[in-house]
Amino acid sequence: MDDMFNLYEHRGVLVVEVLVQKFDFLVISECSRYLRSCLEKREYPSTVFDIGRVVIIDSSVFGFLLEIYKTVTKKGNKIAIVCRDRLVLNAMNLLTLPQIIPVFDTLEAAADHLAV
């Protein structure tokens, strides 16, 4: 999974950096168990999903992010997304995802939001 994700801490939040350009059902079905396990080991901290490299995404990923959002918020923490690709942002907006999970164009902006 190291070729698909880079997990690290930044300013007290967990960052899940997605290293692939195509983040879809095939990727999430292969990696969701791994990502859940990583979050569970850390007790579901405030987390930024950095999908800045992603140019193709589908609704299965959004479903996974909403599932993680519910679990993280039950623990009293927050989640945010970093995204800069216009088409990916359009897909998120069509599904009204930013109304639930805040989306930022930089890691610093997302970390600022989660620090509040």
PDB file of C-alpha atoms in Angstrom:
ATOM      1  CA  MET A   1       0.000   0.000   0.000  1.00  0.00           C
ATOM      2  CA  ASP A   2       3.028   2.279   0.322  1.00  0.00           C
ATOM      3  CA  ASP A   3       2.860   2.955  -3.408  1.00  0.00           C
ATOM      4  CA  MET A   4      -0.738   4.199  -3.082  1.00  0.00           C
ATOM      5  CA  PHE A   5      -0.736   6.110   0.215  1.00  0.00           C
ATOM      6  CA  ASN A   6       1.635   8.081   2.381  1.00  0.00           C
ATOM      7  CA  LEU A   7       0.494   8.456   5.994  1.00  0.00           C
ATOM      8  CA  TYR A   8       2.180  11.007   8.233  1.00  0.00           C
ATOM      9  CA  GLU A   9       1.458  13.596  10.916  1.00  0.00           C
ATOM     10  CA  HIS A  10       1.372  17.297  10.151  1.00  0.00           C
ATOM     11  CA  ARG A  11       0.646  19.897  12.822  1.00  0.00           C
ATOM     12  CA  GLY A  12      -1.040  17.331  15.044  1.00  0.00           C
ATOM     13  CA  VAL A  13      -3.330  15.780  12.429  1.00  0.00           C
ATOM     14  CA  LEU A  14      -3.004  12.584  10.449  1.00  0.00           C
ATOM     15  CA  VAL A  15      -2.509  13.117   6.728  1.00  0.00           C
ATOM     16  CA  VAL A  16      -3.501  10.382   4.303  1.00  0.00           C
ATOM     17  CA  GLU A  17      -1.828  11.434   1.076  1.00  0.00           C
ATOM     18  CA  VAL A  18      -3.224   9.573  -1.922  1.00  0.00           C
ATOM     19  CA  LEU A  19      -0.370   8.895  -4.345  1.00  0.00           C
ATOM     20  CA  VAL A  20      -2.401   7.585  -7.281  1.00  0.00           C
ATOM     21  CA  GLN A  21      -4.115   9.622  -9.988  1.00  0.00           C
ATOM     22  CA  LYS A  22      -7.055   7.252 -10.356  1.00  0.00           C
ATOM     23  CA  PHE A  23      -8.855   6.792  -7.020  1.00  0.00           C
ATOM     24  CA  ASP A  24     -11.843   4.584  -7.755  1.00  0.00           C
ATOM     25  CA  PHE A  25     -13.751   1.456  -6.776  1.00  0.00           C
ATOM     26  CA  LEU A  26     -10.849  -0.855  -7.623  1.00  0.00           C
ATOM     27  CA  VAL A  27      -8.407   1.095  -5.448  1.00  0.00           C
ATOM     28  CA  ILE A  28     -10.773   1.648  -2.525  1.00  0.00           C
ATOM     29  CA  SER A  29     -11.955  -1.975  -2.508  1.00  0.00           C
ATOM     30  CA  GLU A  30      -8.330  -3.087  -2.332  1.00  0.00           C
ATOM     31  CA  CYS A  31      -7.219  -0.507   0.242  1.00  0.00           C
ATOM     32  CA  SER A  32     -10.200   0.313   2.470  1.00  0.00           C
ATOM     33  CA  ARG A  33      -9.385  -2.365   5.034  1.00  0.00           C
ATOM     34  CA  TYR A  34      -5.786  -1.120   5.242  1.00  0.00           C
ATOM     35  CA  LEU A  35      -6.868   2.518   5.681  1.00  0.00           C
ATOM     36  CA  ARG A  36      -9.494   1.641   8.302  1.00  0.00           C
ATOM     37  CA  SER A  37      -6.865  -0.347  10.199  1.00  0.00           C
ATOM     38  CA  CYS A  38      -4.413   2.569  10.123  1.00  0.00           C
ATOM     39  CA  LEU A  39      -7.068   4.945  11.445  1.00  0.00           C
ATOM     40  CA  GLU A  40      -8.247   2.480  14.089  1.00  0.00           C
ATOM     41  CA  LYS A  41      -4.697   1.978  15.412  1.00  0.00           C
ATOM     42  CA  ARG A  42      -4.486   5.741  15.879  1.00  0.00           C
ATOM     43  CA  GLU A  43      -7.974   5.850  17.463  1.00  0.00           C
ATOM     44  CA  TYR A  44      -9.507   7.770  14.548  1.00  0.00           C
ATOM     45  CA  PRO A  45      -7.722  11.131  14.929  1.00  0.00           C
ATOM     46  CA  SER A  46      -8.525  14.310  13.060  1.00  0.00           C
ATOM     47  CA  THR A  47      -7.521  13.436   9.518  1.00  0.00           C
ATOM     48  CA  VAL A  48      -6.805  15.159   6.216  1.00  0.00           C
ATOM     49  CA  PHE A  49      -7.282  13.143   3.045  1.00  0.00           C
ATOM     50  CA  ASP A  50      -4.955  14.798   0.547  1.00  0.00           C
ATOM     51  CA  ILE A  51      -6.241  13.842  -2.888  1.00  0.00           C
ATOM     52  CA  GLY A  52      -4.275  16.578  -4.627  1.00  0.00           C
ATOM     53  CA  ARG A  53      -2.813  14.132  -7.171  1.00  0.00           C
ATOM     54  CA  VAL A  54      -6.144  12.526  -8.018  1.00  0.00           C
ATOM     55  CA  VAL A  55      -7.653  13.347 -11.414  1.00  0.00           C
ATOM     56  CA  ILE A  56     -10.181  10.487 -11.641  1.00  0.00           C
ATOM     57  CA  ILE A  57     -12.482   9.595  -8.758  1.00  0.00           C
ATOM     58  CA  ASP A  58     -15.818   7.835  -8.369  1.00  0.00           C
ATOM     59  CA  SER A  59     -18.679   7.692  -5.904  1.00  0.00           C
ATOM     60  CA  SER A  60     -17.345   4.610  -4.091  1.00  0.00           C
ATOM     61  CA  VAL A  61     -14.500   6.757  -2.750  1.00  0.00           C
ATOM     62  CA  PHE A  62     -16.969   9.372  -1.551  1.00  0.00           C
ATOM     63  CA  GLY A  63     -18.937   6.650   0.235  1.00  0.00           C
ATOM     64  CA  PHE A  64     -15.757   5.479   1.942  1.00  0.00           C
ATOM     65  CA  LEU A  65     -14.875   9.050   2.979  1.00  0.00           C
ATOM     66  CA  LEU A  66     -18.361   9.530   4.445  1.00  0.00           C
ATOM     67  CA  GLU A  67     -17.997   6.288   6.398  1.00  0.00           C
ATOM     68  CA  ILE A  68     -14.656   7.481   7.795  1.00  0.00           C
ATOM     69  CA  TYR A  69     -16.173  10.897   8.529  1.00  0.00           C
ATOM     70  CA  LYS A  70     -18.890   9.301  10.666  1.00  0.00           C
ATOM     71  CA  THR A  71     -16.404   7.219  12.634  1.00  0.00           C
ATOM     72  CA  VAL A  72     -13.929  10.067  13.166  1.00  0.00           C
ATOM     73  CA  THR A  73     -16.632  12.514  14.289  1.00  0.00           C
ATOM     74  CA  LYS A  74     -18.052   9.952  16.734  1.00  0.00           C
ATOM     75  CA  LYS A  75     -14.624  10.075  18.390  1.00  0.00           C
ATOM     76  CA  GLY A  76     -14.926  13.866  18.664  1.00  0.00           C
ATOM     77  CA  ASN A  77     -12.478  14.578  15.851  1.00  0.00           C
ATOM     78  CA  LYS A  78     -12.760  16.117  12.383  1.00  0.00           C
ATOM     79  CA  ILE A  79     -11.918  15.270   8.800  1.00  0.00           C
ATOM     80  CA  ALA A  80     -11.033  17.446   5.811  1.00  0.00           C
ATOM     81  CA  ILE A  81     -10.081  16.945   2.178  1.00  0.00           C
ATOM     82  CA  VAL A  82      -7.367  18.633   0.123  1.00  0.00           C
ATOM     83  CA  CYS A  83      -8.210  18.773  -3.572  1.00  0.00           C
ATOM     84  CA  ARG A  84      -7.151  21.036  -6.408  1.00  0.00           C
ATOM     85  CA  ASP A  85      -8.411  19.254  -9.530  1.00  0.00           C
ATOM     86  CA  ARG A  86     -11.368  21.071 -11.065  1.00  0.00           C
ATOM     87  CA  LEU A  87     -13.110  17.922 -12.342  1.00  0.00           C
ATOM     88  CA  VAL A  88     -12.740  16.122  -9.014  1.00  0.00           C
ATOM     89  CA  LEU A  89     -14.077  19.211  -7.229  1.00  0.00           C
ATOM     90  CA  ASN A  90     -17.033  19.304  -9.634  1.00  0.00           C
ATOM     91  CA  ALA A  91     -17.832  15.656  -8.858  1.00  0.00           C
ATOM     92  CA  MET A  92     -17.684  16.387  -5.124  1.00  0.00           C
ATOM     93  CA  ASN A  93     -19.928  19.417  -5.523  1.00  0.00           C
ATOM     94  CA  LEU A  94     -22.501  17.437  -7.523  1.00  0.00           C
ATOM     95  CA  LEU A  95     -22.734  14.996  -4.626  1.00  0.00           C
ATOM     96  CA  THR A  96     -22.755  17.866  -2.084  1.00  0.00           C
ATOM     97  CA  LEU A  97     -19.805  16.286  -0.283  1.00  0.00           C
ATOM     98  CA  PRO A  98     -18.238  19.664   0.677  1.00  0.00           C
ATOM     99  CA  GLN A  99     -21.374  20.450   2.699  1.00  0.00           C
ATOM    100  CA  ILE A 100     -20.434  17.533   4.964  1.00  0.00           C
ATOM    101  CA  ILE A 101     -16.643  17.279   4.711  1.00  0.00           C
ATOM    102  CA  PRO A 102     -14.809  20.588   4.218  1.00  0.00           C
ATOM    103  CA  VAL A 103     -12.580  20.769   1.136  1.00  0.00           C
ATOM    104  CA  PHE A 104      -9.464  22.952   0.913  1.00  0.00           C
ATOM    105  CA  ASP A 105      -6.914  23.637  -1.788  1.00  0.00           C
ATOM    106  CA  THR A 106      -3.882  23.349   0.519  1.00  0.00           C
ATOM    107  CA  LEU A 107      -2.773  21.124   3.363  1.00  0.00           C
ATOM    108  CA  GLU A 108      -2.085  24.204   5.489  1.00  0.00           C
ATOM    109  CA  ALA A 109      -5.661  25.456   5.106  1.00  0.00           C
ATOM    110  CA  ALA A 110      -7.034  22.020   6.007  1.00  0.00           C
ATOM    111  CA  ALA A 111      -4.725  21.757   9.036  1.00  0.00           C
ATOM    112  CA  ASP A 112      -5.795  25.255  10.156  1.00  0.00           C
ATOM    113  CA  HIS A 113      -9.444  24.178   9.972  1.00  0.00           C
ATOM    114  CA  LEU A 114      -8.857  20.989  11.948  1.00  0.00           C
ATOM    115  CA  ALA A 115      -6.845  22.823  14.610  1.00  0.00           C
ATOM    116  CA  VAL A 116      -9.884  24.936  15.558  1.00  0.00           C
TER     117      VAL A 116
END
